Short mmCIF file of C-alpha atoms and ligand atoms in Angstrom, two decimals:
data_model
loop_
_atom_site.label_atom_id
_atom_site.label_comp_id
_atom_site.label_asym_id
_atom_site.label_seq_id
_atom_site.Cartn_x
_atom_site.Cartn_y
_atom_site.Cartn_z
CA MET A 1 -35.70 4.16 -10.94
CA SER A 2 -32.79 3.08 -8.73
CA THR A 3 -29.18 2.98 -9.92
CA ILE A 4 -27.63 -0.33 -8.86
CA ILE A 5 -23.95 -0.97 -9.56
CA LEU A 6 -22.04 -4.24 -9.23
CA GLY A 7 -18.36 -3.50 -8.52
CA ILE A 8 -15.60 -6.03 -9.19
CA GLU A 9 -12.02 -5.83 -7.92
CA SER A 10 -9.28 -8.32 -8.84
CA SER A 11 -6.13 -6.23 -9.30
CA CYS A 12 -3.83 -8.10 -6.91
CA ASP A 13 -4.58 -10.86 -4.40
CA ASP A 14 -8.11 -10.03 -3.22
CA THR A 15 -11.18 -11.10 -5.18
CA SER A 16 -14.01 -8.77 -4.27
CA ALA A 17 -17.55 -7.87 -5.36
CA ALA A 18 -19.85 -5.17 -3.99
CA ILE A 19 -23.26 -3.69 -4.64
CA ILE A 20 -24.02 0.03 -4.41
CA LYS A 21 -27.63 1.21 -4.70
CA ASP A 22 -28.23 4.93 -5.22
CA GLY A 23 -24.88 5.73 -3.59
CA TYR A 24 -25.38 3.42 -0.58
CA LEU A 25 -23.37 0.25 -0.04
CA LEU A 26 -25.49 -2.89 0.29
CA SER A 27 -22.75 -5.53 0.32
CA ASN A 28 -18.97 -5.88 0.03
CA VAL A 29 -17.52 -9.39 -0.13
CA VAL A 30 -13.75 -9.93 -0.12
CA ALA A 31 -11.99 -13.27 -0.60
CA SER A 32 -8.33 -12.92 0.37
CA GLN A 33 -5.70 -15.39 -0.83
CA ALA A 34 -3.78 -17.05 1.99
CA VAL A 35 -1.80 -19.07 -0.60
CA HIS A 36 0.83 -16.27 -0.88
CA GLU A 37 1.79 -16.18 2.81
CA SER A 38 4.33 -18.98 2.62
CA TYR A 39 6.08 -17.24 -0.33
CA GLY A 40 6.53 -13.91 1.51
CA GLY A 41 4.84 -12.01 -1.34
CA VAL A 42 2.15 -12.26 -3.99
CA VAL A 43 2.85 -14.90 -6.66
CA PRO A 44 1.09 -13.58 -9.81
CA GLU A 45 0.32 -16.97 -11.35
CA LEU A 46 -1.22 -18.27 -8.13
CA ALA A 47 -3.18 -15.03 -7.72
CA SER A 48 -4.88 -15.28 -11.12
CA ARG A 49 -5.75 -18.94 -10.54
CA ALA A 50 -7.32 -18.12 -7.17
CA HIS A 51 -9.29 -15.24 -8.74
CA GLN A 52 -10.73 -17.70 -11.25
CA GLN A 53 -11.91 -19.97 -8.46
CA ASN A 54 -13.27 -17.11 -6.34
CA ILE A 55 -14.92 -14.72 -8.76
CA VAL A 56 -18.26 -16.51 -9.32
CA PRO A 57 -18.95 -17.39 -5.65
CA VAL A 58 -17.87 -13.91 -4.52
CA VAL A 59 -20.20 -12.15 -6.98
CA ASN A 60 -23.07 -14.52 -6.06
CA GLU A 61 -22.52 -13.83 -2.37
CA ALA A 62 -22.44 -10.05 -2.90
CA MET A 63 -25.79 -10.19 -4.77
CA LYS A 64 -27.29 -12.48 -2.14
CA ARG A 65 -26.23 -10.28 0.78
CA ALA A 66 -27.56 -7.20 -1.03
CA ASN A 67 -30.80 -9.02 -1.85
CA ILE A 68 -30.44 -7.95 -5.48
CA THR A 69 -31.10 -10.02 -8.60
CA LYS A 70 -28.89 -9.66 -11.66
CA GLU A 71 -31.83 -8.31 -13.69
CA GLU A 72 -31.96 -5.29 -11.33
CA LEU A 73 -28.35 -4.23 -12.07
CA SER A 74 -27.83 -0.94 -13.93
CA ALA A 75 -24.14 -1.49 -14.81
CA VAL A 76 -21.02 -3.50 -13.99
CA ALA A 77 -17.98 -1.53 -12.77
CA PHE A 78 -14.61 -3.27 -12.76
CA THR A 79 -10.98 -2.50 -11.96
CA ARG A 80 -9.19 -1.98 -15.27
CA GLY A 81 -5.78 -1.25 -13.74
CA PRO A 82 -3.17 -0.76 -12.45
CA GLY A 83 -2.41 -4.21 -11.11
CA LEU A 84 -1.16 -7.66 -12.01
CA MET A 85 -2.21 -8.45 -15.59
CA GLY A 86 -3.22 -12.06 -14.91
CA SER A 87 -5.33 -10.96 -11.93
CA LEU A 88 -6.93 -8.03 -13.73
CA LEU A 89 -7.87 -10.22 -16.71
CA VAL A 90 -10.08 -12.41 -14.53
CA GLY A 91 -12.17 -9.48 -13.28
CA VAL A 92 -12.23 -7.68 -16.64
CA SER A 93 -13.27 -10.81 -18.55
CA PHE A 94 -15.92 -11.68 -15.98
CA ALA A 95 -17.31 -8.11 -16.11
CA LYS A 96 -17.47 -8.23 -19.91
CA GLY A 97 -19.29 -11.57 -20.01
CA PHE A 98 -21.70 -10.55 -17.25
CA ALA A 99 -22.51 -7.12 -18.72
CA ARG A 100 -22.97 -8.52 -22.23
CA SER A 101 -25.24 -11.35 -21.08
CA LEU A 102 -27.43 -8.84 -19.22
CA GLY A 103 -27.26 -6.16 -21.92
CA ILE A 104 -26.10 -3.49 -19.44
CA PRO A 105 -23.19 -1.01 -19.69
CA MET A 106 -19.68 -1.52 -18.36
CA ILE A 107 -17.74 1.07 -16.38
CA ASP A 108 -13.95 0.88 -16.17
CA VAL A 109 -12.45 2.07 -12.89
CA ASN A 110 -8.89 3.10 -12.13
CA HIS A 111 -7.93 1.22 -8.96
CA LEU A 112 -6.23 4.34 -7.54
CA THR A 113 -9.32 6.51 -8.12
CA GLY A 114 -11.25 3.81 -6.29
CA HIS A 115 -8.95 4.08 -3.25
CA VAL A 116 -9.47 7.87 -3.16
CA LEU A 117 -13.25 7.66 -3.58
CA ALA A 118 -13.47 5.05 -0.79
CA ASN A 119 -13.82 8.20 1.29
CA PHE A 120 -17.36 8.59 -0.15
CA ILE A 121 -18.74 5.14 0.72
CA LYS A 122 -22.04 5.47 2.59
CA VAL A 123 -23.97 2.80 4.46
CA GLU A 124 -27.67 3.31 5.28
CA GLY A 125 -28.17 3.96 9.01
CA GLU A 126 -24.47 4.68 9.63
CA GLU A 127 -23.36 8.24 10.22
CA SER A 128 -20.58 9.27 7.82
CA VAL A 129 -18.88 12.49 6.82
CA HIS A 130 -17.18 12.96 3.48
CA PRO A 131 -14.48 15.34 2.23
CA LYS A 132 -15.48 18.55 0.50
CA PHE A 133 -13.81 19.48 -2.82
CA PRO A 134 -11.06 20.46 -3.23
CA PHE A 135 -9.26 18.19 -0.76
CA LEU A 136 -5.88 16.51 -0.45
CA CYS A 137 -5.65 12.73 -0.35
CA LEU A 138 -2.63 10.81 0.84
CA LEU A 139 -2.76 7.54 -1.09
CA VAL A 140 -0.51 5.00 0.57
CA SER A 141 -0.51 1.34 -0.40
CA GLY A 142 1.83 -1.51 -1.25
CA GLY A 143 2.40 -0.01 -4.71
CA ASN A 144 1.79 3.73 -4.31
CA SER A 145 2.63 6.72 -2.16
CA GLN A 146 1.05 9.83 -3.62
CA ILE A 147 -0.31 13.20 -2.57
CA ILE A 148 -3.35 13.91 -4.72
CA LEU A 149 -5.30 17.13 -5.16
CA VAL A 150 -8.89 15.98 -5.59
CA LYS A 151 -10.89 18.70 -7.35
CA ALA A 152 -13.97 16.60 -8.18
CA TYR A 153 -14.99 12.93 -8.37
CA ASN A 154 -13.53 12.84 -11.88
CA ASP A 155 -10.74 15.42 -11.61
CA MET A 156 -7.56 14.55 -9.70
CA GLU A 157 -4.00 15.86 -9.91
CA ILE A 158 -0.93 14.09 -8.51
CA LEU A 159 1.09 16.69 -6.59
CA GLY A 160 3.83 14.32 -5.49
CA GLN A 161 4.65 10.63 -5.53
CA THR A 162 7.35 8.17 -4.63
CA ILE A 163 10.33 8.11 -6.93
CA ASP A 164 11.20 4.53 -5.88
CA ASP A 165 9.54 2.24 -3.31
CA ALA A 166 6.05 2.78 -1.91
CA ALA A 167 5.55 3.21 1.85
CA GLY A 168 3.80 -0.17 2.22
CA GLU A 169 6.47 -1.88 0.14
CA ALA A 170 9.22 -0.45 2.39
CA ILE A 171 7.41 -1.60 5.54
CA ASP A 172 6.85 -5.07 4.05
CA LYS A 173 10.50 -5.37 3.01
CA CYS A 174 11.82 -4.27 6.43
CA SER A 175 9.45 -6.71 8.08
CA LYS A 176 10.82 -9.47 5.84
CA VAL A 177 14.38 -8.53 6.89
CA MET A 178 13.22 -8.97 10.51
CA GLY A 179 11.92 -12.45 9.64
CA LEU A 180 8.30 -11.52 10.30
CA GLY A 181 5.40 -12.81 8.18
CA TYR A 182 3.74 -11.39 5.08
CA PRO A 183 2.27 -8.87 4.62
CA GLY A 184 4.44 -7.06 7.14
CA GLY A 185 2.29 -3.92 7.56
CA PRO A 186 -0.26 -5.30 10.04
CA ILE A 187 2.49 -7.19 11.97
CA ILE A 188 4.68 -4.08 12.28
CA ASP A 189 1.59 -2.13 13.38
CA ARG A 190 0.79 -4.67 16.12
CA LEU A 191 4.38 -4.81 17.41
CA ALA A 192 4.77 -1.02 17.23
CA ARG A 193 1.97 -0.55 19.78
CA GLN A 194 4.26 -2.11 22.43
CA GLY A 195 7.49 -0.33 21.39
CA ASN A 196 9.24 3.02 21.73
CA PRO A 197 9.00 5.04 18.48
CA LYS A 198 12.11 7.03 19.41
CA ALA A 199 14.30 4.03 20.31
CA PHE A 200 16.13 3.98 16.95
CA THR A 201 16.75 6.54 14.22
CA PHE A 202 16.76 5.67 10.52
CA SER A 203 17.72 7.96 7.69
CA LYS A 204 15.08 10.13 6.05
CA PRO A 205 15.16 11.21 2.40
CA HIS A 206 16.04 14.74 1.32
CA ILE A 207 14.30 15.20 -1.99
CA PRO A 208 12.78 18.44 -3.22
CA GLY A 209 9.11 19.25 -3.74
CA LEU A 210 6.29 16.95 -2.75
CA ASP A 211 7.78 13.65 -3.95
CA TYR A 212 8.60 10.76 -1.65
CA SER A 213 11.39 8.21 -1.50
CA PHE A 214 11.48 5.10 0.70
CA SER A 215 14.34 3.03 -0.71
CA GLY A 216 16.94 4.84 1.48
CA LEU A 217 14.98 4.03 4.63
CA LYS A 218 14.91 0.36 3.67
CA THR A 219 18.70 0.35 3.16
CA SER A 220 19.31 2.28 6.39
CA PHE A 221 17.14 -0.24 8.28
CA LEU A 222 19.01 -3.19 6.77
CA TYR A 223 22.53 -1.78 7.42
CA SER A 224 21.67 -0.67 10.96
CA LEU A 225 20.38 -4.15 11.79
CA ARG A 226 23.50 -5.73 10.31
CA ASP A 227 25.73 -3.55 12.52
CA TRP A 228 23.72 -4.13 15.69
CA MET A 229 23.62 -7.88 15.09
CA LYS A 230 27.43 -8.02 15.10
CA ASP A 231 27.30 -7.33 18.87
CA ASP A 232 24.07 -9.19 19.55
CA PRO A 233 23.04 -11.93 17.07
CA ASP A 234 19.56 -11.96 18.69
CA PHE A 235 19.19 -8.20 18.39
CA ILE A 236 15.95 -8.45 16.39
CA GLU A 237 14.29 -10.77 18.89
CA HIS A 238 15.42 -8.57 21.81
CA HIS A 239 14.21 -5.32 20.20
CA LYS A 240 11.44 -6.21 17.76
CA GLU A 241 8.81 -3.94 19.34
CA ASP A 242 11.15 -0.93 19.41
CA LEU A 243 12.35 -1.65 15.87
CA ALA A 244 8.75 -1.84 14.61
CA ALA A 245 7.74 1.34 16.46
CA SER A 246 10.79 3.27 15.22
CA LEU A 247 10.30 2.09 11.63
CA GLU A 248 6.60 2.98 11.69
CA ASN A 249 7.36 6.36 13.25
CA THR A 250 9.93 7.18 10.54
CA VAL A 251 7.54 6.21 7.72
CA VAL A 252 4.73 8.28 9.27
CA GLU A 253 7.00 11.31 9.74
CA ILE A 254 8.17 11.12 6.12
CA LEU A 255 4.55 10.90 4.91
CA MET A 256 3.22 13.69 7.13
CA ASP A 257 6.11 16.13 6.49
CA LYS A 258 5.27 16.30 2.78
CA LEU A 259 1.53 16.27 3.37
CA ARG A 260 1.87 19.32 5.67
CA LYS A 261 3.95 21.02 3.01
CA ALA A 262 1.23 20.35 0.40
CA ALA A 263 -1.55 21.55 2.72
CA LYS A 264 0.35 24.80 3.27
CA LYS A 265 1.23 25.32 -0.37
CA TYR A 266 -2.34 24.77 -1.61
CA ASN A 267 -3.97 26.30 1.50
CA ILE A 268 -6.20 23.27 2.00
CA LYS A 269 -7.37 21.92 5.34
CA GLU A 270 -9.59 19.08 4.07
CA VAL A 271 -7.27 16.08 4.14
CA ALA A 272 -8.13 12.43 3.49
CA VAL A 273 -6.15 9.22 3.47
CA ALA A 274 -6.58 6.10 1.34
CA GLY A 275 -4.91 2.77 0.52
CA GLY A 276 -3.85 -0.22 2.59
CA VAL A 277 -1.28 1.61 4.73
CA SER A 278 -4.02 3.98 5.97
CA ALA A 279 -5.05 1.06 8.23
CA ASN A 280 -1.89 1.84 10.20
CA THR A 281 -2.52 2.99 13.77
CA GLY A 282 0.46 5.38 13.87
CA LEU A 283 -0.61 7.06 10.62
CA ARG A 284 -4.22 7.37 11.79
CA ASN A 285 -3.04 8.92 15.07
CA ALA A 286 -0.85 11.36 13.13
CA PHE A 287 -3.92 12.45 11.13
CA TYR A 288 -5.91 13.08 14.33
CA ASP A 289 -2.94 14.93 15.80
CA HIS A 290 -2.68 17.16 12.70
CA ALA A 291 -6.43 17.86 12.89
CA LYS A 292 -5.89 19.24 16.40
CA ARG A 293 -2.64 21.09 15.70
CA PHE A 294 -3.42 22.60 12.30
CA GLY A 295 -7.23 22.72 12.25
CA TRP A 296 -7.43 20.09 9.47
CA GLN A 297 -10.68 18.27 8.76
CA VAL A 298 -9.43 14.72 8.38
CA TYR A 299 -11.15 11.80 6.69
CA ILE A 300 -10.11 8.21 7.27
CA PRO A 301 -12.18 5.46 5.60
CA LYS A 302 -13.35 2.51 7.66
CA PHE A 303 -10.72 -0.21 7.91
CA GLY A 304 -12.43 -2.55 5.42
CA TYR A 305 -12.50 0.15 2.72
CA THR A 306 -8.79 1.00 2.94
CA THR A 307 -7.31 -2.29 1.71
CA ASP A 308 -8.34 -3.64 -1.71
CA ASN A 309 -12.13 -4.02 -1.91
CA ALA A 310 -14.91 -3.74 -4.49
CA ALA A 311 -16.99 -1.20 -2.51
CA MET A 312 -14.54 1.49 -3.67
CA ILE A 313 -14.86 0.26 -7.26
CA ALA A 314 -18.67 0.25 -7.04
CA ILE A 315 -18.84 3.80 -5.59
CA THR A 316 -16.51 5.09 -8.31
CA GLY A 317 -18.66 3.25 -10.88
CA TYR A 318 -21.73 4.91 -9.40
CA TYR A 319 -20.34 8.43 -9.93
CA LYS A 320 -19.19 7.52 -13.43
CA PHE A 321 -22.68 6.13 -14.16
CA LEU A 322 -24.21 9.48 -13.17
CA ASP A 323 -21.81 11.11 -15.69
CA ASN A 324 -22.78 8.56 -18.40
CA ASP A 325 -19.09 7.60 -18.46
CA PHE A 326 -19.12 4.03 -19.83
CA CYS A 327 -16.45 1.97 -21.57
CA PRO A 328 -16.59 -0.14 -24.73
CA MET A 329 -16.72 -3.93 -24.64
CA GLU A 330 -13.21 -4.19 -26.15
CA ALA A 331 -11.59 -2.17 -23.28
CA PRO A 332 -8.36 -4.00 -22.32
CA ALA A 333 -6.93 -4.28 -18.82
CA TYR A 334 -3.95 -2.01 -18.02
CA SER A 335 -1.21 -3.24 -15.72
CA ARG A 336 0.22 0.29 -15.55
CA VAL A 337 -1.90 3.41 -15.59
CA THR A 338 -1.73 6.66 -13.61
CA LEU A 339 -4.50 8.45 -11.83
CA GLU A 340 -4.48 11.37 -14.23
O1 KG4 B 1 -4.03 -1.00 -0.78
P1 KG4 B 1 -3.49 -2.34 -0.48
O2 KG4 B 1 -4.40 -3.35 0.15
O3 KG4 B 1 -2.91 -3.05 -1.77
C1 KG4 B 1 -2.25 -2.36 -2.76
O4 KG4 B 1 -1.03 -2.19 -2.60
O5 KG4 B 1 -2.94 -1.95 -3.73
O6 KG4 B 1 -2.19 -2.12 0.43
C2 KG4 B 1 -1.40 -3.16 0.88
C3 KG4 B 1 -0.30 -2.58 1.75
C4 KG4 B 1 0.74 -3.62 2.15
O7 KG4 B 1 2.02 -3.07 1.96
C5 KG4 B 1 0.44 -3.84 3.64
O8 KG4 B 1 1.57 -4.24 4.38
C6 KG4 B 1 -0.02 -2.46 4.03
O9 KG4 B 1 -0.84 -2.04 2.96
N1 KG4 B 1 -0.78 -2.46 5.29
C7 KG4 B 1 -0.35 -1.84 6.42
C8 KG4 B 1 -1.32 -2.11 7.41
N2 KG4 B 1 -2.31 -2.87 6.86
C9 KG4 B 1 -1.95 -3.07 5.55
N3 KG4 B 1 0.75 -1.10 6.64
C10 KG4 B 1 0.91 -0.62 7.88
N4 KG4 B 1 0.03 -0.83 8.89
C11 KG4 B 1 -1.08 -1.57 8.70
N5 KG4 B 1 -1.94 -1.76 9.70
#
């Protein structure tokens, strides 16, 4: 008998549902929320309201595209945290009601585990290679910057993480300082392709071990701009491509320096990336460059599986289903929870 998992993701500002059948992705529907753009960041109250409007049509569409009826489902996997509480509650409550009405088990998924296991999403007819255990995963998103040692689907250890801002958060904040739109990541990426990554230098953190820090870079960017704008009030407009390229280059160098250190320390050459910032062109190029220079096997999920999506929740749910790892009906959502 087939194992068919419905995955539900609602941790921030994307409502998503996906179907995985026997490890293969059949559908992945994502409804993003444009409502936040004019506020320059996610407004939690608006996010949970939009999730409420989106969740039923998104789940229906995922089942329709997968050509699956609800009676065929084996389990419902849902993001339990971390995330915005009001957003999480919509997905968690929907999953509970749906699973109970069908009499099928529920599987709680850590959003961060989902990002890591996005590297294992398979689509019938598409060639895909997946990391071999143990591997390192650089998880970089709007809320996290972590180096993770992945020993098995259900066994992960955080080797290092940001002590302040996340990489995506720093990029978004710098982009806001430049007066660009939200989220800044994709805009900085686009501008950076036309700029010189060595045009400007920003300060890099000096912290021991495998931890990251990005708040100093943000401050350095802000103060540098303030100084340059004293001489040229239109400095940003005149240099936006070079500013974007130099900012991106600094973030990528900070990320890769520690990742190289981890790869050396743990003698691992299987290296994956996950999270929204892994969509970044400069970071992807740095991975390919490291593959050539250091003989790494690198794994970069398809673009659509790097930002928040339910395919990653469904694949994680699938592996947990195989382990009979279910959760009770009273399981609450967690706004804060670590990978371990
Ligand atoms: O994983 P994600 O969708 O959401 C969570 O934070 O969980 O990541 C969102 C982050 C944002 O900071 C966004 O600006 C960044 O990923 N991002 C990018 C790119 N696309 C998205 N950063 C740099 N370059 C991109 N192309």
